[in-house]
Every structure is written in structure tokens, then in C-alpha cells.
Short mmCIF file of N, CA and C in Angstrom, two decimals:
data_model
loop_
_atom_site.label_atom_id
_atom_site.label_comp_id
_atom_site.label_asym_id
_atom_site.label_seq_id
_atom_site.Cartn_x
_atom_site.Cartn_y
_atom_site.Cartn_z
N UNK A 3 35.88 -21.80 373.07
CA UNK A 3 36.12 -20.69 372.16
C UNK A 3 37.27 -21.03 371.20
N UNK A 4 37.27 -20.42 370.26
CA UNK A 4 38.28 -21.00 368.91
C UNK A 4 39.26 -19.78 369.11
N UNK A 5 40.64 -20.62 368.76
CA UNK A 5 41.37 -19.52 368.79
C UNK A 5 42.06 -19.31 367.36
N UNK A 6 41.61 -18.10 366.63
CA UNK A 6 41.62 -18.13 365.12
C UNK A 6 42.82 -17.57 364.83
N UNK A 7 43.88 -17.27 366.00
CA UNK A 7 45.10 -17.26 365.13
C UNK A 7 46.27 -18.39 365.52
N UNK A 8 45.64 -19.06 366.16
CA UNK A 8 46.17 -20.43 366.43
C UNK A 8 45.57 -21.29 365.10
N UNK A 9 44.24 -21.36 365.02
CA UNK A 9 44.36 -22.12 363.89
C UNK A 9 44.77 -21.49 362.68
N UNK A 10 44.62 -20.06 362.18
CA UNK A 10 45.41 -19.60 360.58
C UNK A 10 46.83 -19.59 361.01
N UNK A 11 47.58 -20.39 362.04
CA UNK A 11 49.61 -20.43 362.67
C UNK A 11 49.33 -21.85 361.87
N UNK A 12 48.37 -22.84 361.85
CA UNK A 12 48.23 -24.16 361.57
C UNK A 12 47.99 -24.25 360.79
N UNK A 13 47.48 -23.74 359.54
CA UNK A 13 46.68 -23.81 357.96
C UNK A 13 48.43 -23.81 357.55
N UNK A 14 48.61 -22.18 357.84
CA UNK A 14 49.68 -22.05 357.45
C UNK A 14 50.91 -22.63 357.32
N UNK A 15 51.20 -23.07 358.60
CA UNK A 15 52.22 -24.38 358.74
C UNK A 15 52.42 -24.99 357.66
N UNK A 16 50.75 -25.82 357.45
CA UNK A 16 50.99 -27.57 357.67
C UNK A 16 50.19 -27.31 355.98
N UNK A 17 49.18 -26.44 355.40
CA UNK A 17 48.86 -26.71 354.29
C UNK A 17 49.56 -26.96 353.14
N UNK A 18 50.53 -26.26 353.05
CA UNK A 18 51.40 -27.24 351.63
C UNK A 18 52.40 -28.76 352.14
N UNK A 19 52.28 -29.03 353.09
CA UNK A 19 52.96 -30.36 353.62
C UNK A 19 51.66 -30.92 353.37
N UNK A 20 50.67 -30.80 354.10
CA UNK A 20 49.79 -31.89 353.75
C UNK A 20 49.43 -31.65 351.91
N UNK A 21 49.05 -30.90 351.49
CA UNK A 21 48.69 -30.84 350.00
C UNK A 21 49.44 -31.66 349.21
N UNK A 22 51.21 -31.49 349.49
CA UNK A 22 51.95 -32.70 348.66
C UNK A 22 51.75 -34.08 349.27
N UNK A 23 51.37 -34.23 350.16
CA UNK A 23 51.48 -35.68 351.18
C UNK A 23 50.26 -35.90 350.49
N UNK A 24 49.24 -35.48 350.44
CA UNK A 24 47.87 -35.72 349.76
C UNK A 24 47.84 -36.18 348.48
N UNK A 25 48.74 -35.33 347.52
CA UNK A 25 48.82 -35.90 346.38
C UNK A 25 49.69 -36.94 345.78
N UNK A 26 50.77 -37.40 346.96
CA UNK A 26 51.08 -38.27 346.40
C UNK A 26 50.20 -39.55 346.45
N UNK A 27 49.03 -39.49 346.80
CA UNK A 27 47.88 -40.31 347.18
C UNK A 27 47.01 -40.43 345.85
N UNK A 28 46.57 -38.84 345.56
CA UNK A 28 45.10 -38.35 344.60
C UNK A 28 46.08 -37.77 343.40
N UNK A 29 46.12 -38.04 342.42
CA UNK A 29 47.01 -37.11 341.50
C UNK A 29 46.14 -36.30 341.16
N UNK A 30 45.04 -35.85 341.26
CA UNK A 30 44.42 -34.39 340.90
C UNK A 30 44.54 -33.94 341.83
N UNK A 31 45.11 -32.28 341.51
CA UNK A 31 45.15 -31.33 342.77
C UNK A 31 44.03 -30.56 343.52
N UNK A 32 42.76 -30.79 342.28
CA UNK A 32 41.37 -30.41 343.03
C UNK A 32 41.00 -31.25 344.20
N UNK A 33 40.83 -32.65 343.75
CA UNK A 33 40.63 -33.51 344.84
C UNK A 33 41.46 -33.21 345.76
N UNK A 34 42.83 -33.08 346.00
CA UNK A 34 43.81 -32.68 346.71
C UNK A 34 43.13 -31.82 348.00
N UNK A 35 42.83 -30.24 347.53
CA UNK A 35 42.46 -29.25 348.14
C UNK A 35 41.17 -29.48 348.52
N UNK A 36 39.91 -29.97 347.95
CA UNK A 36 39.15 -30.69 348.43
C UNK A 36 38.88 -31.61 349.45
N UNK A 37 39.84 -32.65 349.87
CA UNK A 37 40.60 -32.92 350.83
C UNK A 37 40.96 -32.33 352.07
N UNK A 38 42.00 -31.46 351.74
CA UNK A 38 42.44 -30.47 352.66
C UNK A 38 41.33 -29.33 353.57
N UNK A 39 40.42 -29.21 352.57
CA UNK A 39 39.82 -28.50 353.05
C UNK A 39 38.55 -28.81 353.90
N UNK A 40 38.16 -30.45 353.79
CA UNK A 40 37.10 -31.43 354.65
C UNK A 40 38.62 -31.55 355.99
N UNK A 41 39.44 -31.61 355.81
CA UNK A 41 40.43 -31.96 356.86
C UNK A 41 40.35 -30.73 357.80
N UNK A 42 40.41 -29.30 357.29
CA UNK A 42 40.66 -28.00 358.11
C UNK A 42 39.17 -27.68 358.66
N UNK A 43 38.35 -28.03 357.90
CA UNK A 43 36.86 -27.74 358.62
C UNK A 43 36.63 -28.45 359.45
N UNK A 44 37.16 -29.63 359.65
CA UNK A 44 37.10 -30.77 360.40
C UNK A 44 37.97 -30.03 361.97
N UNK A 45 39.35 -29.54 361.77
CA UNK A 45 39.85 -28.96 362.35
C UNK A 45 39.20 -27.59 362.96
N UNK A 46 38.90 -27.43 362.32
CA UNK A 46 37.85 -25.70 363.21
C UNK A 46 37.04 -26.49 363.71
N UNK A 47 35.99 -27.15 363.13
CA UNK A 47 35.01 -27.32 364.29
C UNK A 47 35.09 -27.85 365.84
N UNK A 48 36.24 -28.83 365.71
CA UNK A 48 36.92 -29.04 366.66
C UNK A 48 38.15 -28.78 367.74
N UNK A 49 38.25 -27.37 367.56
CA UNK A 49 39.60 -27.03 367.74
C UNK A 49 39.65 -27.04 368.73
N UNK A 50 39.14 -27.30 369.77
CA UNK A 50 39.03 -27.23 371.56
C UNK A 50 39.87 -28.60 371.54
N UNK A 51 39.20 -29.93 370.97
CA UNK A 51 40.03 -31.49 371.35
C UNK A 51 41.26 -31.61 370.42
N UNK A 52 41.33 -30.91 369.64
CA UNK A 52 42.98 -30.58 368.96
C UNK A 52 44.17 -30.14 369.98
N UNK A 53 45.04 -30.83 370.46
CA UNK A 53 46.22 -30.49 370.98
C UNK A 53 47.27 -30.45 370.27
N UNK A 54 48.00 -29.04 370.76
CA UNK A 54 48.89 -28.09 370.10
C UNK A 54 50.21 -28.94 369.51
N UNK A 55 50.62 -30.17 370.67
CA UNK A 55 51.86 -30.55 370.61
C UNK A 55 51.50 -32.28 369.72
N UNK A 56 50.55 -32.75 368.81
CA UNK A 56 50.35 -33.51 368.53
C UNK A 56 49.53 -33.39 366.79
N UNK A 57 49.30 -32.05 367.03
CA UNK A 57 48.39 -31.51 365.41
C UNK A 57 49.06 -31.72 364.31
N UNK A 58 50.46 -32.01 364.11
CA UNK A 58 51.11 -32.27 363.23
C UNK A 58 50.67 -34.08 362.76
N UNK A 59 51.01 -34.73 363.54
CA UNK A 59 50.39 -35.64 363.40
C UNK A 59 49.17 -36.22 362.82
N UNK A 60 48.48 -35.50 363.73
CA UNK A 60 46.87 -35.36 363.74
C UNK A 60 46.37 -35.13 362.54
N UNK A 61 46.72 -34.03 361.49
CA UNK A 61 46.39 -33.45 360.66
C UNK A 61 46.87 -34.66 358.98
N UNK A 62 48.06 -35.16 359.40
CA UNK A 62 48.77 -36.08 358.21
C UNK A 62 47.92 -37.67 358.33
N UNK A 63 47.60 -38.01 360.03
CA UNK A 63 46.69 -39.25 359.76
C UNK A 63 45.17 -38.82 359.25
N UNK A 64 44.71 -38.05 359.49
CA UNK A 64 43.69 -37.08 359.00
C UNK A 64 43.64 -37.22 357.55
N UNK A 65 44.67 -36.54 357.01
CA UNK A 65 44.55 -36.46 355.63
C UNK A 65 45.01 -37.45 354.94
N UNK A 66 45.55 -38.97 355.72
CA UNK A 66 45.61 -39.81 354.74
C UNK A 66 44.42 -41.07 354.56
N UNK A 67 43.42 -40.59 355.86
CA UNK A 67 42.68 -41.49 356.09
C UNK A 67 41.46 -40.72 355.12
N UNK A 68 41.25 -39.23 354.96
CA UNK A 68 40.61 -39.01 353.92
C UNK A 68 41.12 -39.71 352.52
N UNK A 69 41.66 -39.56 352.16
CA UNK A 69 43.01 -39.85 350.83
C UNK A 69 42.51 -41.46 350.31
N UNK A 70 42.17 -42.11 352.03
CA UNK A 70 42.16 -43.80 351.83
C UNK A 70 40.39 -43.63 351.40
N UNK A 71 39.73 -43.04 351.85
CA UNK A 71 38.08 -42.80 351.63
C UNK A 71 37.96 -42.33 350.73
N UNK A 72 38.63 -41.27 349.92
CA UNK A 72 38.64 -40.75 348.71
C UNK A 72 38.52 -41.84 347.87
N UNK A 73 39.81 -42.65 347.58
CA UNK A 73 40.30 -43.78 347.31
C UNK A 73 39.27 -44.90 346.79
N UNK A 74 38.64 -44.86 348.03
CA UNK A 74 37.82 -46.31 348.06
C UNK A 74 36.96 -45.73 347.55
N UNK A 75 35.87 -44.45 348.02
CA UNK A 75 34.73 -44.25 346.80
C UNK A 75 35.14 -44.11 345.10
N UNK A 76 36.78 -43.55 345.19
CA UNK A 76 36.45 -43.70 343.47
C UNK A 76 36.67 -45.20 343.11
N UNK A 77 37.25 -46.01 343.60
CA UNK A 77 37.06 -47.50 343.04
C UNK A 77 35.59 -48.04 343.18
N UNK A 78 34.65 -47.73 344.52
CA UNK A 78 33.26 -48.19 344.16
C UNK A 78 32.65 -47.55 343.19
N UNK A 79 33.07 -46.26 342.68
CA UNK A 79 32.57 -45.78 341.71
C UNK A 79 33.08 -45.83 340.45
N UNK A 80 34.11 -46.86 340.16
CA UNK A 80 34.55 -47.23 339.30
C UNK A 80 33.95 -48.49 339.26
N UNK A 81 33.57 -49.72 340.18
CA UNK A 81 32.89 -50.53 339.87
C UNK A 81 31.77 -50.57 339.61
N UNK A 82 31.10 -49.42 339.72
CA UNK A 82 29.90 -49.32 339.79
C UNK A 82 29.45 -48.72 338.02
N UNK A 83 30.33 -48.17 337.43
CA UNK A 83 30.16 -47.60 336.20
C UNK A 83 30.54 -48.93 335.29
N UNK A 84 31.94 -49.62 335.74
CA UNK A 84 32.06 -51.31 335.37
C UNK A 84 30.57 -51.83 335.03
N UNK A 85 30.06 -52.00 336.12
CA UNK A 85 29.02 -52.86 336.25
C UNK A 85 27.76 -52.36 335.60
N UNK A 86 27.57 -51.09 335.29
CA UNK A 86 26.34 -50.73 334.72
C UNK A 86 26.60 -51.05 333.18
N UNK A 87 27.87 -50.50 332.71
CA UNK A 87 28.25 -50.81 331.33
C UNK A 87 27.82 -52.34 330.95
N UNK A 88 28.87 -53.17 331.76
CA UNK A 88 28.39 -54.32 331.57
C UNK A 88 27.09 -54.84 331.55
N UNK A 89 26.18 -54.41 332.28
CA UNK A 89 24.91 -55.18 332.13
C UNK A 89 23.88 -53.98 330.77
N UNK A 90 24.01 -52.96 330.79
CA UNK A 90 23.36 -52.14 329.81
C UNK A 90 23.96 -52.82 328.36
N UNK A 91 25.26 -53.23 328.33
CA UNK A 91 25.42 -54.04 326.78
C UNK A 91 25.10 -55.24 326.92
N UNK A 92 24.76 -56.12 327.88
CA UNK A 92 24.16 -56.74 327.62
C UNK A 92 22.72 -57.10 327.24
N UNK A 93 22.05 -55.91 327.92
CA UNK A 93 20.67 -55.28 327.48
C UNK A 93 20.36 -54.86 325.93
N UNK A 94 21.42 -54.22 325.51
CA UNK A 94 21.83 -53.87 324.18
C UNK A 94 22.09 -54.76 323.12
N UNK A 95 23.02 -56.12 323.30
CA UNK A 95 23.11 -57.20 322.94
C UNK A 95 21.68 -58.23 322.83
N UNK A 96 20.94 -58.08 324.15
CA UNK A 96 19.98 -58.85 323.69
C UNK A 96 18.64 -57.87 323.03
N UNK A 97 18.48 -56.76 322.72
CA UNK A 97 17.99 -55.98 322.34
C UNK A 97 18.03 -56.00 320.42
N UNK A 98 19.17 -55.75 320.47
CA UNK A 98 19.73 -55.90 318.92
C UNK A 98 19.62 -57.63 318.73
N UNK A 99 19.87 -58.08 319.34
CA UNK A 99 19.27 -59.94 318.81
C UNK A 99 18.10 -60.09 318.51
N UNK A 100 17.06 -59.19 319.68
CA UNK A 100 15.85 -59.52 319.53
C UNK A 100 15.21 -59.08 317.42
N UNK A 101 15.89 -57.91 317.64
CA UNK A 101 16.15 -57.07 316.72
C UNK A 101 15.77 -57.66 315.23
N UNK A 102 17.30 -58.26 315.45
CA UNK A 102 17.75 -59.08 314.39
C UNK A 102 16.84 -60.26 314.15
N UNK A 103 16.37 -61.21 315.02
CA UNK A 103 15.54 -62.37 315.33
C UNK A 103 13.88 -61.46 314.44
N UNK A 104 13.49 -60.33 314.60
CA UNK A 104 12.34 -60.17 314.01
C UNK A 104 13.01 -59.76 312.50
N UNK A 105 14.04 -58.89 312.29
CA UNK A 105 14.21 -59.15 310.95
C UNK A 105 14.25 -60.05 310.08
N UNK A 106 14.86 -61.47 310.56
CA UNK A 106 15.06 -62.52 309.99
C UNK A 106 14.05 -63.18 309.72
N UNK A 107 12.61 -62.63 310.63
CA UNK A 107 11.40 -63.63 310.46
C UNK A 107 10.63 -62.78 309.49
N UNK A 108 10.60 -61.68 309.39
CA UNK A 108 9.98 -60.38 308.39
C UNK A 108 10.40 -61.24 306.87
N UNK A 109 12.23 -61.22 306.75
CA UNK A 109 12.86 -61.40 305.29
C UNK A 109 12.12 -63.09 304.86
N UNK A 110 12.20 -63.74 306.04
CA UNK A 110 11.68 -65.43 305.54
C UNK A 110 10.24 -65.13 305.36
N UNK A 111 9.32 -64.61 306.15
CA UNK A 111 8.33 -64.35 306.02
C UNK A 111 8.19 -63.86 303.97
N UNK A 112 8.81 -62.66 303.38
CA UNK A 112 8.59 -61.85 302.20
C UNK A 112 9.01 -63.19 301.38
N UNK A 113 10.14 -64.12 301.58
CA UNK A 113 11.10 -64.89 300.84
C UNK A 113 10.12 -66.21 300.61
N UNK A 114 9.09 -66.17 301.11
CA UNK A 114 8.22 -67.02 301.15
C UNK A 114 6.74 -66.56 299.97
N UNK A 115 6.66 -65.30 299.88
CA UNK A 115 5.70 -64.93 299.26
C UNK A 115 5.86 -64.41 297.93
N UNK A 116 7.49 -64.41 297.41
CA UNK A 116 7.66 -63.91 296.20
C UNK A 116 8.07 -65.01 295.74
N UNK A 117 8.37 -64.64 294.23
CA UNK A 117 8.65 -65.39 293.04
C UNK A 117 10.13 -65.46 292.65
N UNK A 118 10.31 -66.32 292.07
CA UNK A 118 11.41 -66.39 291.09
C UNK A 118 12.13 -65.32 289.96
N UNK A 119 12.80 -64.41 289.74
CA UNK A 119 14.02 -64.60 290.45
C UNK A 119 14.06 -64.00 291.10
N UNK A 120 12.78 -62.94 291.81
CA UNK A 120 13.42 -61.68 292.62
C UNK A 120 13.70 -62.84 294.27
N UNK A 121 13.30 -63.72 294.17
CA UNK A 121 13.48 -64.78 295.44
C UNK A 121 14.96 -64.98 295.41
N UNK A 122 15.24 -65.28 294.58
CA UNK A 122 16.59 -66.07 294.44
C UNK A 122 18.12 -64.98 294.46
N UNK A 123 17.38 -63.84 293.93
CA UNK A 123 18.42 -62.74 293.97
C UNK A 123 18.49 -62.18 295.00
N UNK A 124 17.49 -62.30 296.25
CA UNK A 124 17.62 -61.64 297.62
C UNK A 124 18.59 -62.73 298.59
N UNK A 125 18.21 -63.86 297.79
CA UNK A 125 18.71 -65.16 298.81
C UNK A 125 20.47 -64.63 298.23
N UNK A 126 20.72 -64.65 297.31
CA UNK A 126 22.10 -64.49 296.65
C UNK A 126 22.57 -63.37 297.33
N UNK A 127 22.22 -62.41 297.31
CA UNK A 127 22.52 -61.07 297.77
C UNK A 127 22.59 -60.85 298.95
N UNK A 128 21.69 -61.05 299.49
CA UNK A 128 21.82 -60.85 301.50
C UNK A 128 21.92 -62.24 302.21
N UNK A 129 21.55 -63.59 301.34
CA UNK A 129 21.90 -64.70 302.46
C UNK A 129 23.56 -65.26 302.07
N UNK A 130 24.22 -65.07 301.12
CA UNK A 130 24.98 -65.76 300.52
C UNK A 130 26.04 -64.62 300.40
N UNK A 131 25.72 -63.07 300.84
CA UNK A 131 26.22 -62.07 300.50
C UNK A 131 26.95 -61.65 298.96
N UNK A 132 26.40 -62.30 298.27
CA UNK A 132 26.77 -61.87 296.91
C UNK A 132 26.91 -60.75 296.24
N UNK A 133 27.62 -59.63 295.77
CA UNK A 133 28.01 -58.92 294.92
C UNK A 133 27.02 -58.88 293.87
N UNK A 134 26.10 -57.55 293.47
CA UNK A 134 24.95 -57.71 292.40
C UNK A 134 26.07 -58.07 291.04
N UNK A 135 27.21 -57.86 290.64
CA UNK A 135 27.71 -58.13 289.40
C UNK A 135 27.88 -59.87 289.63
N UNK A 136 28.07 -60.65 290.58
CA UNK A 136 28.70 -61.85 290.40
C UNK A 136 27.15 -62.62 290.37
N UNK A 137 25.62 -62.03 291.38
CA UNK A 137 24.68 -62.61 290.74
C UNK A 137 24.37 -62.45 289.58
N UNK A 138 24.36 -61.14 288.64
CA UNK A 138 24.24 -60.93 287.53
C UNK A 138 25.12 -61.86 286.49
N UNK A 139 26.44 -62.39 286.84
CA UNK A 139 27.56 -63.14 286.04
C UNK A 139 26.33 -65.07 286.27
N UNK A 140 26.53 -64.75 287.38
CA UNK A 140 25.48 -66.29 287.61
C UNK A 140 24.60 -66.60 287.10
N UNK A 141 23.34 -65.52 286.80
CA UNK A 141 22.24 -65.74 286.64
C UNK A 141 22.16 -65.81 284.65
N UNK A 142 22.96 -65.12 284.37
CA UNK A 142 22.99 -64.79 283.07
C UNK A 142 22.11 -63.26 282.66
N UNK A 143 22.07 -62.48 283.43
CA UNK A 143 21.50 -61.42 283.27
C UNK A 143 22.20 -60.14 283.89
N UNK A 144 21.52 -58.78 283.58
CA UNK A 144 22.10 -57.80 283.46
C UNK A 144 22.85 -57.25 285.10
N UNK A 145 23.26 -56.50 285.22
CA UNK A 145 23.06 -55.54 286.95
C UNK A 145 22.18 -55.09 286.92
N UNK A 146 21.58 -54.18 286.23
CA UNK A 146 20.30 -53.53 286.11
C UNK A 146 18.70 -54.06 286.41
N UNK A 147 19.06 -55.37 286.04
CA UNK A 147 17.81 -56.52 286.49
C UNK A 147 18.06 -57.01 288.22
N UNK A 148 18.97 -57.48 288.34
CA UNK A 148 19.57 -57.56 289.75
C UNK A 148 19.00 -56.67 290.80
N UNK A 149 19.41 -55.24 290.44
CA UNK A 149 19.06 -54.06 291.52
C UNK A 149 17.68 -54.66 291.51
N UNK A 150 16.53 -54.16 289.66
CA UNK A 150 15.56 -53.70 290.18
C UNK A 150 14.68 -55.17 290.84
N UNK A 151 15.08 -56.32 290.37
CA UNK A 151 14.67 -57.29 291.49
C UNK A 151 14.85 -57.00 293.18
N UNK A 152 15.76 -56.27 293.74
CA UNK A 152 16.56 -56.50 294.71
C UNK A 152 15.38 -54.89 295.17
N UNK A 153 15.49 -54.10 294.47
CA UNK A 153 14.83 -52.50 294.85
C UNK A 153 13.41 -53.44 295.27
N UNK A 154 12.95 -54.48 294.37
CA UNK A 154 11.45 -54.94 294.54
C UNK A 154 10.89 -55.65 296.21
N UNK A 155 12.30 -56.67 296.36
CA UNK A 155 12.47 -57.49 297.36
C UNK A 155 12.48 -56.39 298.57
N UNK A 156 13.33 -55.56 298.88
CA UNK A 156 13.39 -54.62 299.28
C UNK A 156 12.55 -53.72 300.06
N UNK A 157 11.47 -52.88 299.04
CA UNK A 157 10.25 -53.17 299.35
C UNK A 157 9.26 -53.54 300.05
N UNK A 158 9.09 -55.06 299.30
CA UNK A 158 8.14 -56.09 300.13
C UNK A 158 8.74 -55.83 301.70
N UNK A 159 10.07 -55.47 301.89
CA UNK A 159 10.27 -56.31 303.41
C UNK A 159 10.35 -55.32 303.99
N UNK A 160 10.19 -53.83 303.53
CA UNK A 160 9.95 -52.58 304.15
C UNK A 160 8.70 -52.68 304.68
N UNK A 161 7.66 -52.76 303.79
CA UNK A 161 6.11 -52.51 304.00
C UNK A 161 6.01 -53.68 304.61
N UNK A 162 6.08 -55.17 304.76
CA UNK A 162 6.05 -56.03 305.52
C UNK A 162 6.47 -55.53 307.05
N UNK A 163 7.42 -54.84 306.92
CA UNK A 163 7.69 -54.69 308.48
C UNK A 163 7.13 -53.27 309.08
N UNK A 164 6.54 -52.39 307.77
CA UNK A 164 5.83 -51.39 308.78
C UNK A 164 4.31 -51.91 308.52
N UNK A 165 3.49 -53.32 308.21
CA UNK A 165 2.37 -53.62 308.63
C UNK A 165 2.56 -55.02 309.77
N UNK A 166 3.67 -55.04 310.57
CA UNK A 166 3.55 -55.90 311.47
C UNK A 166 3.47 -54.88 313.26
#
């Protein structure tokens, strides 16, 4: 039989001793009481093999051996969020390569089928990263010719890549 004002003489006691002893462990005070409170249920259910002259004890290795389990699941669950990150960017990384690897075969693919200069102004512009005014200074022609070469190229490698 439980004796329930023996154990609310013991909540009472010992709950704000253990709560600070706890937190100097968990710095959140939810986890804290969370804690405390797997420790006191732990304590009721058992209150028959709890002895009176040793519960002090009992209750602080109790709550630091929760504290140490607390502990250790949030670091596996810190490696474990580590480790997903890490491999999902690498999923991501080779995702966006793949990515990139079909764009590059789309643009050689179009760069292959057009003409002079809108060829040469895409190569200037996106392989060479050129500035449309400094191809325009190069080529001997306007900005205005530049774009609409570049609007043309453009284009091609749109509809090229929504008929692949």
C-alpha cells in the first residue's frame, strides 16, 4: 500500500533540490521538470522498495542518471540530424550536378545547331561570362543586337529542353 503522505513529505522535500541539481545538467527547465517528474512516477510506483532513511540519495542518483540518458539521447539525436543533413546535401549536390550536367548538354546540344553570331554571342555571354555591352564593344555592334541574338539563343535552349 502507498503511503501518500509520505510520498507528498518527499516531493516536497526534495523537488526544488533535485530541479536545480537537474539543471545544472539540462539548461532547459522543461526538460528539467520532465525529468523530475519520470523520477517521482518512478518513485510512486515503487514506493514499497524506497527506504525512508536512504531516498535522499536515491532520488539525486535517480535524477542524475536520468539527466545522463537525457544527455545521451539528445547527442544521438544530434548525430542523427548531423548525419541526415550531411548525406541529404549530398543528395542535393549530386542532384543539382546531375542538373547542371543535362543543362550543359541541352546549351552544346542548341550551340551546335545555330549560326553565327547568335552562336558566338551565347558562347561570349554565358561561356566566357561577358557583359552584353563589352560583346557589343567586341563585336562591333549594337546592345540591342546582342540581347535580341541572346533572347533568340535563349529560346532555342528553352524549347530544346522542354522537347527532351
Amino acid at each position: 500500500m502507498r503511503d501518500e503522505k509520505a510520498f507528498d513529505e518527499i516531493f516536497r522535500l526534495y523537488y526544488r533540490q533535485l530541479f536545480y541539481f537537474a539543471n545544472q545538467y539540462i539548461p532547459d527547465p522543461d526538460d528539467c521538470h520532465d525529468i523530475l517528474s519520470a523520477v517521482f512516477e518512478g518513485v510512486w510506483r515503487n514506493f514499497e522498495d524506497v527506504h525512508q532513511d536512504t531516498v535522499k540519495s536515491f532520488l539525486f542518483s535517480n535524477v542524475k542518471n536520468k539527466c545522463i540518458d537525457f544527455l545521451r539521447h539528445q547527442n544521438l539525436h544530434a548525430q542523427y540530424v548531423d548525419f541526415v543533413n550531411t548525406h541529404s546535401e549530398i543528395y542535393i549536390d549530386a542532384r543539382e550536378y546531375d542538373q547542371q550536367e543535362e543543362h550543359e548538354r541541352i546549351i552544346a546540344k542548341v550551340l551546335d545547331g545555330i549560326g553565327e553570331p547568335t552562336r558566338s554571342i551565347l558562347v561570349a555571354c554565358y561561356v566566357d561570362g561577358k557583359k552584353y555591352r563589352q560583346v557589343a564593344d567586341e563585336m562591333k555592334i549594337s546592345v540591342s543586337t546582342v540581347k535580341k541574338h541572346m533572347v533568340r539563343a535563349l529560346r532555342m535552349i528553352r524549347e530544346r529542353k522542354w522537347t527532351l
